[in-house]
Amino acid sequence: MAQWNLLYDLYERRVRSEIAHGSIPRHVGVILDGNRRWARSIGTTASHGHRAGAGKIAEFLEWAEEVGVEIVTLWMLSTDNLERDQHEIDELFDIIGQAVRALAAQRRWKIGVVGDLSLLSEDLADELRSAQDATKDMDGLSVNIAVGYGGRHEIADAVRSLLRDAAAKGRTLEEVADSLTDEDITNHLYTKGQPDPDLVIRTSGEQRLSGFMIWQSVHTELYFCEAYWPDFRRVDFLRALRSYAQRERRMGR
């Protein structure tokens, strides 16, 4: 075991050295996938898997902070996930609430909410608002908690918000349609004011975005990792950064 740990440490240092002079993504999105399959693989409950996944979050944020990432968006619960068994949803709400409360209590990261709080329980929505308010003056890493989030839902919300703003200003639908730009939609997204993600990491081996930040990810680099989220290690993160640093980002040009 000691020899294995030594070899692992040496390998991790090598990977880290390979990204030392590379480009570090400013904004990293993470699809925290595989909690339930991880739980099944060790013969335990889905709830145990979700708690193990929640316990990985602070560790990941420390890794991101160490290398200079400025913004992390964590997709913890999608709008599709809300169709699961109600007992599991209730447990998920409780686990997410506890995790967010623990993050806010560290007084280390600026927490933001990305998603439709009206889809959540009142207790969880209040927990998220409290964490956001309690950390709004933090100067460290910005952490977006994506809960009750779906990319199509976000765009629909953005359009509704844009139309309400236009109506409040007395503008007609024709006026809005004639002047509508991409930037108008961007300015009404949950992530308004933030740069688009440079890198999105998805764990568990699935190779799709499943609607994660579909407006913002037009030029995003994607990295798919085989490890389930509870098993995700620092070296897996460093490999993702190494892959990102090795790519030529043309931005469609």
PDB file of C-alpha atoms in Angstrom:
ATOM      1  CA  MET A   1       0.000   0.000   0.000  1.00  0.00           C
ATOM      2  CA  ALA A   2       2.802   2.430   0.867  1.00  0.00           C
ATOM      3  CA  GLN A   3       4.499   1.725  -2.456  1.00  0.00           C
ATOM      4  CA  TRP A   4       1.225   2.264  -4.315  1.00  0.00           C
ATOM      5  CA  ASN A   5       0.678   5.594  -2.543  1.00  0.00           C
ATOM      6  CA  LEU A   6       4.183   6.684  -3.478  1.00  0.00           C
ATOM      7  CA  LEU A   7       3.650   5.781  -7.130  1.00  0.00           C
ATOM      8  CA  TYR A   8       0.325   7.602  -7.133  1.00  0.00           C
ATOM      9  CA  ASP A   9       1.908  10.719  -5.621  1.00  0.00           C
ATOM     10  CA  LEU A  10       4.680  10.653  -8.204  1.00  0.00           C
ATOM     11  CA  TYR A  11       2.200  10.306 -11.043  1.00  0.00           C
ATOM     12  CA  GLU A  12       0.022  13.117  -9.703  1.00  0.00           C
ATOM     13  CA  ARG A  13       3.047  15.410  -9.447  1.00  0.00           C
ATOM     14  CA  ARG A  14       3.988  14.554 -13.026  1.00  0.00           C
ATOM     15  CA  VAL A  15       0.533  15.411 -14.337  1.00  0.00           C
ATOM     16  CA  ARG A  16       0.542  18.629 -12.320  1.00  0.00           C
ATOM     17  CA  SER A  17       3.924  19.600 -13.787  1.00  0.00           C
ATOM     18  CA  GLU A  18       2.511  19.074 -17.282  1.00  0.00           C
ATOM     19  CA  ILE A  19      -0.110  21.761 -16.709  1.00  0.00           C
ATOM     20  CA  ALA A  20       2.145  24.134 -14.775  1.00  0.00           C
ATOM     21  CA  HIS A  21       2.686  26.382 -17.786  1.00  0.00           C
ATOM     22  CA  GLY A  22      -0.584  25.652 -19.555  1.00  0.00           C
ATOM     23  CA  SER A  23      -3.819  27.569 -19.710  1.00  0.00           C
ATOM     24  CA  ILE A  24      -6.084  27.208 -16.675  1.00  0.00           C
ATOM     25  CA  PRO A  25      -9.820  27.505 -17.320  1.00  0.00           C
ATOM     26  CA  ARG A  26     -11.384  30.509 -15.655  1.00  0.00           C
ATOM     27  CA  HIS A  27     -14.809  28.849 -15.295  1.00  0.00           C
ATOM     28  CA  VAL A  28     -15.257  25.097 -14.820  1.00  0.00           C
ATOM     29  CA  GLY A  29     -18.633  23.383 -14.908  1.00  0.00           C
ATOM     30  CA  VAL A  30     -19.036  19.938 -13.372  1.00  0.00           C
ATOM     31  CA  ILE A  31     -21.814  17.411 -13.949  1.00  0.00           C
ATOM     32  CA  LEU A  32     -21.684  15.422 -10.705  1.00  0.00           C
ATOM     33  CA  ASP A  33     -22.828  12.105 -12.146  1.00  0.00           C
ATOM     34  CA  GLY A  34     -22.744   8.529 -10.887  1.00  0.00           C
ATOM     35  CA  ASN A  35     -23.715   8.731  -7.212  1.00  0.00           C
ATOM     36  CA  ARG A  36     -26.414   6.076  -7.498  1.00  0.00           C
ATOM     37  CA  ARG A  37     -24.339   3.731  -9.644  1.00  0.00           C
ATOM     38  CA  TRP A  38     -21.422   4.124  -7.218  1.00  0.00           C
ATOM     39  CA  ALA A  39     -23.761   3.129  -4.383  1.00  0.00           C
ATOM     40  CA  ARG A  40     -25.032   0.084  -6.283  1.00  0.00           C
ATOM     41  CA  SER A  41     -21.474  -0.985  -7.075  1.00  0.00           C
ATOM     42  CA  ILE A  42     -20.711  -1.317  -3.360  1.00  0.00           C
ATOM     43  CA  GLY A  43     -24.107  -2.698  -2.401  1.00  0.00           C
ATOM     44  CA  THR A  44     -25.489   0.286  -0.537  1.00  0.00           C
ATOM     45  CA  THR A  45     -28.383   2.741  -0.890  1.00  0.00           C
ATOM     46  CA  ALA A  46     -28.823   5.621  -3.299  1.00  0.00           C
ATOM     47  CA  SER A  47     -28.981   7.940  -0.301  1.00  0.00           C
ATOM     48  CA  HIS A  48     -25.524   6.793   0.779  1.00  0.00           C
ATOM     49  CA  GLY A  49     -24.245   7.513  -2.728  1.00  0.00           C
ATOM     50  CA  HIS A  50     -25.699  11.008  -2.721  1.00  0.00           C
ATOM     51  CA  ARG A  51     -24.136  11.732   0.678  1.00  0.00           C
ATOM     52  CA  ALA A  52     -20.763  10.455  -0.530  1.00  0.00           C
ATOM     53  CA  GLY A  53     -21.066  12.707  -3.581  1.00  0.00           C
ATOM     54  CA  ALA A  54     -21.945  15.711  -1.431  1.00  0.00           C
ATOM     55  CA  GLY A  55     -18.900  14.996   0.714  1.00  0.00           C
ATOM     56  CA  LYS A  56     -16.642  15.286  -2.334  1.00  0.00           C
ATOM     57  CA  ILE A  57     -17.652  18.860  -3.150  1.00  0.00           C
ATOM     58  CA  ALA A  58     -15.520  20.852  -0.688  1.00  0.00           C
ATOM     59  CA  GLU A  59     -12.489  18.752  -1.622  1.00  0.00           C
ATOM     60  CA  PHE A  60     -13.031  19.504  -5.306  1.00  0.00           C
ATOM     61  CA  LEU A  61     -13.412  23.225  -4.628  1.00  0.00           C
ATOM     62  CA  GLU A  62     -10.067  23.210  -2.836  1.00  0.00           C
ATOM     63  CA  TRP A  63      -8.433  21.616  -5.881  1.00  0.00           C
ATOM     64  CA  ALA A  64      -9.996  24.221  -8.165  1.00  0.00           C
ATOM     65  CA  GLU A  65      -8.890  27.028  -5.881  1.00  0.00           C
ATOM     66  CA  GLU A  66      -5.319  25.700  -5.748  1.00  0.00           C
ATOM     67  CA  VAL A  67      -4.834  25.935  -9.523  1.00  0.00           C
ATOM     68  CA  GLY A  68      -6.482  29.334  -9.946  1.00  0.00           C
ATOM     69  CA  VAL A  69      -9.970  28.539 -11.249  1.00  0.00           C
ATOM     70  CA  GLU A  70     -12.233  31.534 -10.558  1.00  0.00           C
ATOM     71  CA  ILE A  71     -15.740  30.081 -11.010  1.00  0.00           C
ATOM     72  CA  VAL A  72     -17.101  26.564 -10.532  1.00  0.00           C
ATOM     73  CA  THR A  73     -20.640  25.550 -11.470  1.00  0.00           C
ATOM     74  CA  LEU A  74     -21.786  22.303  -9.842  1.00  0.00           C
ATOM     75  CA  TRP A  75     -24.827  20.586 -11.370  1.00  0.00           C
ATOM     76  CA  MET A  76     -26.304  18.795  -8.385  1.00  0.00           C
ATOM     77  CA  LEU A  77     -29.948  18.302  -9.380  1.00  0.00           C
ATOM     78  CA  SER A  78     -31.546  18.596 -12.800  1.00  0.00           C
ATOM     79  CA  THR A  79     -35.155  19.264 -13.716  1.00  0.00           C
ATOM     80  CA  ASP A  80     -35.239  15.682 -15.073  1.00  0.00           C
ATOM     81  CA  ASN A  81     -34.064  14.349 -11.690  1.00  0.00           C
ATOM     82  CA  LEU A  82     -37.215  15.804 -10.135  1.00  0.00           C
ATOM     83  CA  GLU A  83     -39.174  13.012 -11.839  1.00  0.00           C
ATOM     84  CA  ARG A  84     -37.587  10.393  -9.569  1.00  0.00           C
ATOM     85  CA  ASP A  85     -39.325   8.635  -6.684  1.00  0.00           C
ATOM     86  CA  GLN A  86     -40.540  11.224  -4.169  1.00  0.00           C
ATOM     87  CA  HIS A  87     -38.742   9.553  -1.268  1.00  0.00           C
ATOM     88  CA  GLU A  88     -35.414   9.849  -3.088  1.00  0.00           C
ATOM     89  CA  ILE A  89     -36.176  13.461  -4.041  1.00  0.00           C
ATOM     90  CA  ASP A  90     -36.942  14.336  -0.411  1.00  0.00           C
ATOM     91  CA  GLU A  91     -33.631  12.761   0.671  1.00  0.00           C
ATOM     92  CA  LEU A  92     -31.790  14.625  -2.095  1.00  0.00           C
ATOM     93  CA  PHE A  93     -33.285  17.936  -0.992  1.00  0.00           C
ATOM     94  CA  ASP A  94     -32.117  17.258   2.555  1.00  0.00           C
ATOM     95  CA  ILE A  95     -28.608  16.192   1.465  1.00  0.00           C
ATOM     96  CA  ILE A  96     -28.168  19.180  -0.845  1.00  0.00           C
ATOM     97  CA  GLY A  97     -29.384  21.547   1.858  1.00  0.00           C
ATOM     98  CA  GLN A  98     -26.889  20.155   4.352  1.00  0.00           C
ATOM     99  CA  ALA A  99     -24.056  20.315   1.803  1.00  0.00           C
ATOM    100  CA  VAL A 100     -24.768  23.932   0.871  1.00  0.00           C
ATOM    101  CA  ARG A 101     -25.084  24.926   4.525  1.00  0.00           C
ATOM    102  CA  ALA A 102     -21.682  23.359   5.229  1.00  0.00           C
ATOM    103  CA  LEU A 103     -20.085  25.186   2.296  1.00  0.00           C
ATOM    104  CA  ALA A 104     -21.498  28.519   3.426  1.00  0.00           C
ATOM    105  CA  ALA A 105     -20.348  27.908   7.004  1.00  0.00           C
ATOM    106  CA  GLN A 106     -16.737  27.759   5.820  1.00  0.00           C
ATOM    107  CA  ARG A 107     -16.952  31.459   4.889  1.00  0.00           C
ATOM    108  CA  ARG A 108     -14.506  30.766   2.101  1.00  0.00           C
ATOM    109  CA  TRP A 109     -16.435  30.736  -1.180  1.00  0.00           C
ATOM    110  CA  LYS A 110     -19.055  32.971  -2.756  1.00  0.00           C
ATOM    111  CA  ILE A 111     -22.114  30.825  -3.356  1.00  0.00           C
ATOM    112  CA  GLY A 112     -24.594  31.545  -6.124  1.00  0.00           C
ATOM    113  CA  VAL A 113     -27.794  29.753  -7.083  1.00  0.00           C
ATOM    114  CA  VAL A 114     -28.357  28.528 -10.634  1.00  0.00           C
ATOM    115  CA  GLY A 115     -31.794  27.046 -11.211  1.00  0.00           C
ATOM    116  CA  ASP A 116     -35.503  27.511 -10.634  1.00  0.00           C
ATOM    117  CA  LEU A 117     -36.103  27.639  -6.882  1.00  0.00           C
ATOM    118  CA  SER A 118     -39.858  27.347  -7.417  1.00  0.00           C
ATOM    119  CA  LEU A 119     -39.306  23.695  -8.377  1.00  0.00           C
ATOM    120  CA  LEU A 120     -37.739  22.884  -5.001  1.00  0.00           C
ATOM    121  CA  SER A 121     -39.080  22.427  -1.505  1.00  0.00           C
ATOM    122  CA  GLU A 122     -39.504  25.631   0.453  1.00  0.00           C
ATOM    123  CA  ASP A 123     -36.887  24.493   2.973  1.00  0.00           C
ATOM    124  CA  LEU A 124     -34.234  23.845   0.317  1.00  0.00           C
ATOM    125  CA  ALA A 125     -35.019  27.081  -1.520  1.00  0.00           C
ATOM    126  CA  ASP A 126     -34.624  28.994   1.756  1.00  0.00           C
ATOM    127  CA  GLU A 127     -31.341  27.170   2.467  1.00  0.00           C
ATOM    128  CA  LEU A 128     -29.957  28.160  -0.928  1.00  0.00           C
ATOM    129  CA  ARG A 129     -31.031  31.785  -0.554  1.00  0.00           C
ATOM    130  CA  SER A 130     -29.492  31.937   2.921  1.00  0.00           C
ATOM    131  CA  ALA A 131     -26.170  30.509   1.686  1.00  0.00           C
ATOM    132  CA  GLN A 132     -26.102  32.980  -1.186  1.00  0.00           C
ATOM    133  CA  ASP A 133     -26.840  35.920   1.078  1.00  0.00           C
ATOM    134  CA  ALA A 134     -24.369  34.835   3.780  1.00  0.00           C
ATOM    135  CA  THR A 135     -21.461  34.553   1.332  1.00  0.00           C
ATOM    136  CA  LYS A 136     -22.185  37.443  -1.052  1.00  0.00           C
ATOM    137  CA  ASP A 137     -19.203  39.433   0.213  1.00  0.00           C
ATOM    138  CA  MET A 138     -16.667  36.600  -0.018  1.00  0.00           C
ATOM    139  CA  ASP A 139     -13.715  37.316  -2.313  1.00  0.00           C
ATOM    140  CA  GLY A 140     -12.699  33.741  -3.050  1.00  0.00           C
ATOM    141  CA  LEU A 141     -13.842  31.208  -5.591  1.00  0.00           C
ATOM    142  CA  SER A 142     -17.383  31.754  -6.912  1.00  0.00           C
ATOM    143  CA  VAL A 143     -19.429  28.570  -6.623  1.00  0.00           C
ATOM    144  CA  ASN A 144     -22.662  28.219  -8.581  1.00  0.00           C
ATOM    145  CA  ILE A 145     -24.984  25.573  -7.158  1.00  0.00           C
ATOM    146  CA  ALA A 146     -27.136  24.303 -10.015  1.00  0.00           C
ATOM    147  CA  VAL A 147     -30.248  22.765  -8.453  1.00  0.00           C
ATOM    148  CA  GLY A 148     -33.604  22.443 -10.154  1.00  0.00           C
ATOM    149  CA  TYR A 149     -31.630  23.284 -13.268  1.00  0.00           C
ATOM    150  CA  GLY A 150     -32.176  22.385 -16.915  1.00  0.00           C
ATOM    151  CA  GLY A 151     -30.692  24.145 -19.915  1.00  0.00           C
ATOM    152  CA  ARG A 152     -33.953  24.447 -21.849  1.00  0.00           C
ATOM    153  CA  HIS A 153     -35.753  25.547 -18.701  1.00  0.00           C
ATOM    154  CA  GLU A 154     -33.119  28.227 -18.158  1.00  0.00           C
ATOM    155  CA  ILE A 155     -33.534  29.610 -21.676  1.00  0.00           C
ATOM    156  CA  ALA A 156     -37.327  29.642 -21.313  1.00  0.00           C
ATOM    157  CA  ASP A 157     -36.941  31.462 -17.983  1.00  0.00           C
ATOM    158  CA  ALA A 158     -34.583  33.950 -19.640  1.00  0.00           C
ATOM    159  CA  VAL A 159     -37.098  34.709 -22.390  1.00  0.00           C
ATOM    160  CA  ARG A 160     -39.902  35.139 -19.849  1.00  0.00           C
ATOM    161  CA  SER A 161     -37.733  37.502 -17.822  1.00  0.00           C
ATOM    162  CA  LEU A 162     -36.771  39.481 -20.922  1.00  0.00           C
ATOM    163  CA  LEU A 163     -40.418  39.863 -21.972  1.00  0.00           C
ATOM    164  CA  ARG A 164     -41.481  40.956 -18.500  1.00  0.00           C
ATOM    165  CA  ASP A 165     -38.739  43.596 -18.455  1.00  0.00           C
ATOM    166  CA  ALA A 166     -39.815  44.822 -21.876  1.00  0.00           C
ATOM    167  CA  ALA A 167     -43.469  44.978 -20.817  1.00  0.00           C
ATOM    168  CA  ALA A 168     -42.534  46.967 -17.709  1.00  0.00           C
ATOM    169  CA  LYS A 169     -40.847  49.504 -20.006  1.00  0.00           C
ATOM    170  CA  GLY A 170     -43.917  49.745 -22.227  1.00  0.00           C
ATOM    171  CA  ARG A 171     -42.335  48.015 -25.220  1.00  0.00           C
ATOM    172  CA  THR A 172     -44.456  45.983 -27.643  1.00  0.00           C
ATOM    173  CA  LEU A 173     -43.737  42.409 -28.717  1.00  0.00           C
ATOM    174  CA  GLU A 174     -42.938  43.641 -32.209  1.00  0.00           C
ATOM    175  CA  GLU A 175     -40.364  46.076 -30.822  1.00  0.00           C
ATOM    176  CA  VAL A 176     -38.767  43.297 -28.769  1.00  0.00           C
ATOM    177  CA  ALA A 177     -38.704  40.913 -31.751  1.00  0.00           C
ATOM    178  CA  ASP A 178     -37.156  43.506 -34.048  1.00  0.00           C
ATOM    179  CA  SER A 179     -34.329  44.327 -31.634  1.00  0.00           C
ATOM    180  CA  LEU A 180     -33.683  40.949 -29.951  1.00  0.00           C
ATOM    181  CA  THR A 181     -30.021  39.843 -29.854  1.00  0.00           C
ATOM    182  CA  ASP A 182     -28.064  36.934 -28.408  1.00  0.00           C
ATOM    183  CA  GLU A 183     -26.758  39.282 -25.735  1.00  0.00           C
ATOM    184  CA  ASP A 184     -30.311  40.061 -24.627  1.00  0.00           C
ATOM    185  CA  ILE A 185     -30.850  36.359 -23.844  1.00  0.00           C
ATOM    186  CA  THR A 186     -27.437  36.060 -22.178  1.00  0.00           C
ATOM    187  CA  ASN A 187     -28.242  38.977 -19.891  1.00  0.00           C
ATOM    188  CA  HIS A 188     -31.304  37.155 -18.538  1.00  0.00           C
ATOM    189  CA  LEU A 189     -29.718  33.750 -17.892  1.00  0.00           C
ATOM    190  CA  TYR A 190     -29.098  32.457 -14.366  1.00  0.00           C
ATOM    191  CA  THR A 191     -25.373  33.080 -14.963  1.00  0.00           C
ATOM    192  CA  LYS A 192     -25.738  36.665 -16.205  1.00  0.00           C
ATOM    193  CA  GLY A 193     -22.605  38.687 -15.560  1.00  0.00           C
ATOM    194  CA  GLN A 194     -20.350  35.618 -15.520  1.00  0.00           C
ATOM    195  CA  PRO A 195     -18.091  34.314 -18.291  1.00  0.00           C
ATOM    196  CA  ASP A 196     -19.212  31.160 -20.078  1.00  0.00           C
ATOM    197  CA  PRO A 197     -17.587  27.923 -18.869  1.00  0.00           C
ATOM    198  CA  ASP A 198     -14.248  27.193 -20.488  1.00  0.00           C
ATOM    199  CA  LEU A 199     -14.345  23.543 -19.444  1.00  0.00           C
ATOM    200  CA  VAL A 200     -17.145  21.162 -18.488  1.00  0.00           C
ATOM    201  CA  ILE A 201     -16.284  17.899 -16.750  1.00  0.00           C
ATOM    202  CA  ARG A 202     -18.759  15.021 -16.553  1.00  0.00           C
ATOM    203  CA  THR A 203     -18.058  12.021 -14.367  1.00  0.00           C
ATOM    204  CA  SER A 204     -19.359   8.428 -14.594  1.00  0.00           C
ATOM    205  CA  GLY A 205     -18.438   7.747 -18.223  1.00  0.00           C
ATOM    206  CA  GLU A 206     -21.531   9.297 -19.800  1.00  0.00           C
ATOM    207  CA  GLN A 207     -20.570  11.382 -22.838  1.00  0.00           C
ATOM    208  CA  ARG A 208     -23.307  13.975 -23.181  1.00  0.00           C
ATOM    209  CA  LEU A 209     -24.236  17.318 -21.654  1.00  0.00           C
ATOM    210  CA  SER A 210     -27.864  16.346 -20.928  1.00  0.00           C
ATOM    211  CA  GLY A 211     -28.868  20.001 -21.201  1.00  0.00           C
ATOM    212  CA  PHE A 212     -26.190  21.461 -18.941  1.00  0.00           C
ATOM    213  CA  MET A 213     -25.567  25.128 -19.778  1.00  0.00           C
ATOM    214  CA  ILE A 214     -26.520  24.571 -23.410  1.00  0.00           C
ATOM    215  CA  TRP A 215     -26.591  28.299 -24.193  1.00  0.00           C
ATOM    216  CA  GLN A 216     -23.311  29.054 -22.421  1.00  0.00           C
ATOM    217  CA  SER A 217     -21.355  26.017 -23.671  1.00  0.00           C
ATOM    218  CA  VAL A 218     -21.189  26.911 -27.371  1.00  0.00           C
ATOM    219  CA  HIS A 219     -17.377  27.214 -27.190  1.00  0.00           C
ATOM    220  CA  THR A 220     -16.801  25.101 -24.084  1.00  0.00           C
ATOM    221  CA  GLU A 221     -14.258  22.277 -24.017  1.00  0.00           C
ATOM    222  CA  LEU A 222     -15.711  18.975 -22.772  1.00  0.00           C
ATOM    223  CA  TYR A 223     -13.998  16.313 -20.688  1.00  0.00           C
ATOM    224  CA  PHE A 224     -15.579  12.968 -19.805  1.00  0.00           C
ATOM    225  CA  CYS A 225     -14.191  10.937 -16.911  1.00  0.00           C
ATOM    226  CA  GLU A 226     -14.965   7.265 -16.258  1.00  0.00           C
ATOM    227  CA  ALA A 227     -14.905   7.602 -12.452  1.00  0.00           C
ATOM    228  CA  TYR A 228     -18.173   7.973 -10.584  1.00  0.00           C
ATOM    229  CA  TRP A 229     -18.367  11.312  -8.800  1.00  0.00           C
ATOM    230  CA  PRO A 230     -17.703   9.934  -5.264  1.00  0.00           C
ATOM    231  CA  ASP A 231     -14.507   8.312  -6.621  1.00  0.00           C
ATOM    232  CA  PHE A 232     -13.301  11.416  -8.494  1.00  0.00           C
ATOM    233  CA  ARG A 233      -9.704  12.166  -7.445  1.00  0.00           C
ATOM    234  CA  ARG A 234      -7.395  15.150  -7.672  1.00  0.00           C
ATOM    235  CA  VAL A 235      -5.448  13.366 -10.402  1.00  0.00           C
ATOM    236  CA  ASP A 236      -8.669  13.013 -12.430  1.00  0.00           C
ATOM    237  CA  PHE A 237      -9.151  16.760 -12.153  1.00  0.00           C
ATOM    238  CA  LEU A 238      -5.544  17.403 -13.133  1.00  0.00           C
ATOM    239  CA  ARG A 239      -5.956  15.145 -16.166  1.00  0.00           C
ATOM    240  CA  ALA A 240      -8.954  17.201 -17.219  1.00  0.00           C
ATOM    241  CA  LEU A 241      -6.893  20.380 -16.886  1.00  0.00           C
ATOM    242  CA  ARG A 242      -4.038  18.807 -18.841  1.00  0.00           C
ATOM    243  CA  SER A 243      -6.416  17.854 -21.640  1.00  0.00           C
ATOM    244  CA  TYR A 244      -7.825  21.378 -21.667  1.00  0.00           C
ATOM    245  CA  ALA A 245      -4.344  22.946 -21.789  1.00  0.00           C
ATOM    246  CA  GLN A 246      -3.398  20.779 -24.765  1.00  0.00           C
ATOM    247  CA  ARG A 247      -6.335  21.855 -26.916  1.00  0.00           C
ATOM    248  CA  GLU A 248      -6.334  24.665 -29.439  1.00  0.00           C
ATOM    249  CA  ARG A 249      -9.383  26.797 -28.733  1.00  0.00           C
ATOM    250  CA  ARG A 250     -10.489  28.407 -31.987  1.00  0.00           C
ATOM    251  CA  MET A 251     -13.819  29.760 -30.691  1.00  0.00           C
ATOM    252  CA  GLY A 252     -15.392  28.958 -34.072  1.00  0.00           C
ATOM    253  CA  ARG A 253     -12.858  31.059 -35.952  1.00  0.00           C
TER     254      ARG A 253
END
